[in-house]
Coordinates of N, CA and C in Angstrom, one line a residue:
M259 N -88.2 136.0 72.5 CA -89.6 136.1 72.7 C -90.1 134.8 73.1
R260 N -90.8 134.7 74.3 CA -91.3 133.4 74.8 C -92.8 133.3 74.7
L261 N -93.3 132.3 74.0 CA -94.7 132.1 73.8 C -95.0 130.7 74.2
V262 N -95.4 130.6 75.5 CA -95.6 129.2 76.0 C -97.0 129.3 76.7
G263 N -97.8 128.3 76.3 CA -99.2 128.2 76.8 C -100.2 128.7 75.8
P264 N -101.5 128.8 76.3 CA -102.5 129.2 75.3 C -102.4 130.6 74.9
I265 N -102.8 130.8 73.6 CA -102.8 132.2 73.0 C -104.1 132.7 73.5
G266 N -104.1 133.7 74.4 CA -105.3 134.2 74.9 C -105.4 135.7 74.8
E267 N -106.5 136.2 75.3 CA -106.7 137.7 75.3 C -105.6 138.5 75.9
G268 N -105.1 139.4 75.2 CA -104.1 140.3 75.7 C -102.7 139.8 75.5
L269 N -102.5 138.6 75.1 CA -101.1 138.1 75.0 C -100.4 138.9 73.9
A270 N -101.0 139.2 72.8 CA -100.4 139.9 71.7 C -99.9 141.3 72.2
A271 N -100.7 142.0 72.9 CA -100.3 143.3 73.5 C -99.1 143.2 74.4
E272 N -99.1 142.1 75.2 CA -98.0 141.9 76.1 C -96.7 141.6 75.4
L273 N -96.7 140.8 74.3 CA -95.6 140.5 73.5 C -95.0 141.8 72.8
V274 N -95.9 142.6 72.3 CA -95.5 143.8 71.6 C -94.8 144.7 72.6
A275 N -95.3 144.9 73.8 CA -94.7 145.7 74.8 C -93.4 145.1 75.2
A276 N -93.3 143.8 75.3 CA -92.1 143.2 75.8 C -90.9 143.2 74.8
I277 N -91.2 143.3 73.5 CA -90.2 143.2 72.5 C -89.7 144.5 72.0
E278 N -90.5 145.5 72.1 CA -90.2 146.8 71.5 C -88.9 147.4 72.1
G279 N -88.8 147.5 73.4 CA -87.6 148.1 74.0 C -86.3 147.3 73.7
P280 N -86.2 146.0 74.0 CA -85.0 145.3 73.7 C -84.6 145.3 72.3
L281 N -85.6 145.2 71.4 CA -85.3 145.2 69.9 C -84.7 146.5 69.5
A282 N -85.3 147.6 70.0 CA -84.7 148.9 69.7 C -83.3 149.0 70.2
M283 N -83.0 148.5 71.4 CA -81.7 148.6 72.0 C -80.7 147.8 71.2
V284 N -81.0 146.6 70.8 CA -80.1 145.8 70.0 C -79.9 146.5 68.6
S285 N -80.9 147.0 68.0 CA -80.7 147.7 66.7 C -79.8 148.9 66.8
R286 N -79.9 149.6 67.9 CA -79.1 150.8 68.1 C -77.6 150.3 68.4
A287 N -77.5 149.3 69.2 CA -76.1 148.8 69.5 C -75.4 148.2 68.3
T288 N -76.1 147.5 67.5 CA -75.4 146.9 66.3 C -75.5 147.7 65.1
G289 N -76.4 148.7 65.1 CA -76.5 149.5 63.9 C -77.3 148.9 62.7
G290 N -77.9 147.8 63.1 CA -78.7 147.1 62.0 C -79.7 146.2 62.6
P291 N -80.3 145.3 61.8 CA -81.4 144.4 62.2 C -80.9 143.4 63.3
A292 N -81.9 142.9 64.0 CA -81.6 142.0 65.1 C -82.1 140.6 64.7
R293 N -81.7 139.6 65.5 CA -82.2 138.2 65.3 C -83.2 138.0 66.4
V294 N -84.5 137.7 66.1 CA -85.5 137.5 67.0 C -85.8 136.0 67.1
V295 N -85.7 135.4 68.3 CA -85.9 134.0 68.4 C -87.2 133.9 69.2
V296 N -88.2 133.1 68.6 CA -89.5 132.9 69.3 C -89.4 131.4 69.8
D297 N -89.5 131.3 71.2 CA -89.6 130.0 71.9 C -91.1 129.7 71.9
L298 N -91.5 128.7 71.2 CA -93.0 128.5 71.0 C -93.4 127.1 71.5
H299 N -94.3 127.0 72.4 CA -94.9 125.8 72.9 C -96.4 126.1 73.2
S300 N -97.3 125.8 72.3 CA -98.7 126.2 72.6 C -99.7 125.3 71.9
E301 N -100.8 125.1 72.5 CA -101.9 124.3 71.9 C -102.8 125.2 71.1
G302 N -102.5 126.5 71.0 CA -103.3 127.4 70.2 C -104.1 128.3 71.1
G303 N -105.2 128.8 70.5 CA -106.1 129.7 71.3 C -106.8 130.7 70.5
S304 N -106.8 131.9 70.9 CA -107.5 133.0 70.3 C -107.0 133.3 68.9
V305 N -107.8 133.2 67.9 CA -107.5 133.4 66.5 C -107.0 134.9 66.3
M306 N -107.8 135.8 66.9 CA -107.5 137.3 66.7 C -106.1 137.6 67.3
D307 N -105.9 137.1 68.5 CA -104.6 137.4 69.1 C -103.4 136.7 68.3
G308 N -103.7 135.5 67.8 CA -102.7 134.8 67.0 C -102.4 135.6 65.7
W309 N -103.4 136.1 65.1 CA -103.1 136.9 63.8 C -102.3 138.2 64.2
R310 N -102.6 138.7 65.3 CA -101.8 140.0 65.7 C -100.4 139.6 66.0
I311 N -100.1 138.5 66.6 CA -98.7 138.0 66.8 C -98.0 137.7 65.5
Y312 N -98.8 137.0 64.6 CA -98.2 136.7 63.3 C -97.9 138.0 62.5
G313 N -98.8 139.0 62.6 CA -98.6 140.3 62.0 C -97.3 141.0 62.6
L314 N -97.2 140.9 63.9 CA -96.0 141.5 64.5 C -94.7 140.9 64.0
L315 N -94.7 139.6 63.8 CA -93.5 138.9 63.3 C -93.2 139.3 61.9
E316 N -94.3 139.4 61.1 CA -94.1 139.8 59.7 C -93.6 141.2 59.6
T317 N -94.1 142.1 60.5 CA -93.6 143.5 60.5 C -92.1 143.5 60.8
L318 N -91.7 142.7 61.8 CA -90.3 142.7 62.1 C -89.5 142.2 60.9
K319 N -89.9 141.2 60.2 CA -89.2 140.7 59.0 C -89.1 141.8 58.0
A320 N -90.2 142.5 57.8 CA -90.3 143.6 56.8 C -89.3 144.7 57.1
A321 N -89.0 144.9 58.4 CA -88.0 145.9 58.9 C -86.6 145.4 58.8
G322 N -86.4 144.1 58.3 CA -85.1 143.6 58.1 C -84.6 142.7 59.2
H323 N -85.4 142.5 60.3 CA -85.0 141.6 61.3 C -85.2 140.1 60.9
R324 N -84.4 139.2 61.5 CA -84.5 137.8 61.2 C -85.3 137.1 62.3
V325 N -86.4 136.4 61.9 CA -87.2 135.8 62.9 C -87.0 134.3 62.8
E326 N -86.6 133.7 63.9 CA -86.4 132.3 64.0 C -87.4 131.7 65.1
V327 N -88.1 130.7 64.7 CA -89.1 130.0 65.6 C -88.6 128.7 66.0
E328 N -88.5 128.4 67.3 CA -88.1 127.2 67.8 C -89.3 126.6 68.5
V329 N -89.9 125.5 67.9 CA -91.1 124.8 68.5 C -90.5 123.9 69.5
N330 N -91.0 124.0 70.7 CA -90.6 123.1 71.8 C -91.7 122.2 72.1
A331 N -91.8 121.1 71.4 CA -92.8 120.1 71.5 C -94.1 120.3 70.8
L332 N -94.7 121.4 70.9 CA -96.1 121.6 70.3 C -96.3 123.0 69.8
A333 N -96.8 123.0 68.6 CA -97.4 124.2 68.0 C -98.6 123.8 67.2
A334 N -99.7 123.9 68.0 CA -101.0 123.4 67.4 C -101.9 124.6 67.1
S335 N -102.9 124.3 66.2 CA -103.9 125.3 65.9 C -103.3 126.6 65.5
M336 N -103.7 127.7 66.2 CA -103.2 129.1 65.8 C -101.7 129.2 66.1
A337 N -101.1 128.4 67.0 CA -99.7 128.5 67.2 C -98.9 128.0 66.0
S338 N -99.5 127.1 65.2 CA -98.8 126.6 64.0 C -98.8 127.7 62.9
V339 N -99.8 128.6 62.9 CA -99.9 129.7 62.0 C -98.8 130.7 62.4
I340 N -98.7 131.0 63.7 CA -97.6 131.9 64.2 C -96.2 131.4 63.8
A341 N -96.0 130.1 63.9 CA -94.8 129.5 63.6 C -94.4 129.8 62.1
M342 N -95.4 129.8 61.2 CA -95.1 130.0 59.8 C -94.5 131.4 59.5
A343 N -94.6 132.3 60.4 CA -94.0 133.6 60.2 C -92.5 133.6 60.3
G344 N -91.9 132.6 60.7 CA -90.5 132.5 60.9 C -89.7 132.4 59.6
D345 N -88.5 133.1 59.5 CA -87.6 132.9 58.4 C -87.1 131.5 58.5
V346 N -86.8 131.0 59.7 CA -86.4 129.7 60.0 C -87.3 129.1 61.1
I347 N -87.7 127.8 60.9 CA -88.6 127.1 61.8 C -87.9 125.8 62.2
R348 N -87.7 125.7 63.5 CA -87.0 124.5 64.0 C -88.0 123.7 64.8
V349 N -88.2 122.4 64.5 CA -89.1 121.5 65.2 C -88.3 120.2 65.6
P350 N -88.2 119.9 66.8 CA -87.4 118.7 67.2 C -88.1 117.4 66.6
K351 N -87.4 116.3 66.6 CA -87.9 115.1 66.1 C -89.2 114.6 66.8
N352 N -89.3 115.0 68.1 CA -90.4 114.6 68.9 C -91.5 115.7 69.0
G353 N -91.3 116.7 68.2 CA -92.2 117.9 68.2 C -93.5 117.6 67.3
W354 N -94.5 118.4 67.6 CA -95.8 118.3 66.9 C -96.2 119.7 66.4
M355 N -96.6 119.7 65.1 CA -97.0 120.9 64.5 C -98.2 120.6 63.6

């Protein structure tokens, strides 16, 4: 899942639509939960969209999937909240959160 740029209106709905099909396909193929990697670089944005994305990641974790967040340089404001939904959070030495 790629989340790069501002968290804006409609982004959460786009992410939900983009992840549902591939996630279901991986789960069927492996017979179990999948590993979801979130590529995150954002200065933040819409609080409501951000909470919806956070909720999506928490729902995936509750279903047994492993959520890994990779911060690529910046996770500011609401993006830092989204990052906290990860089972694993990776931030490079030059990253900001």
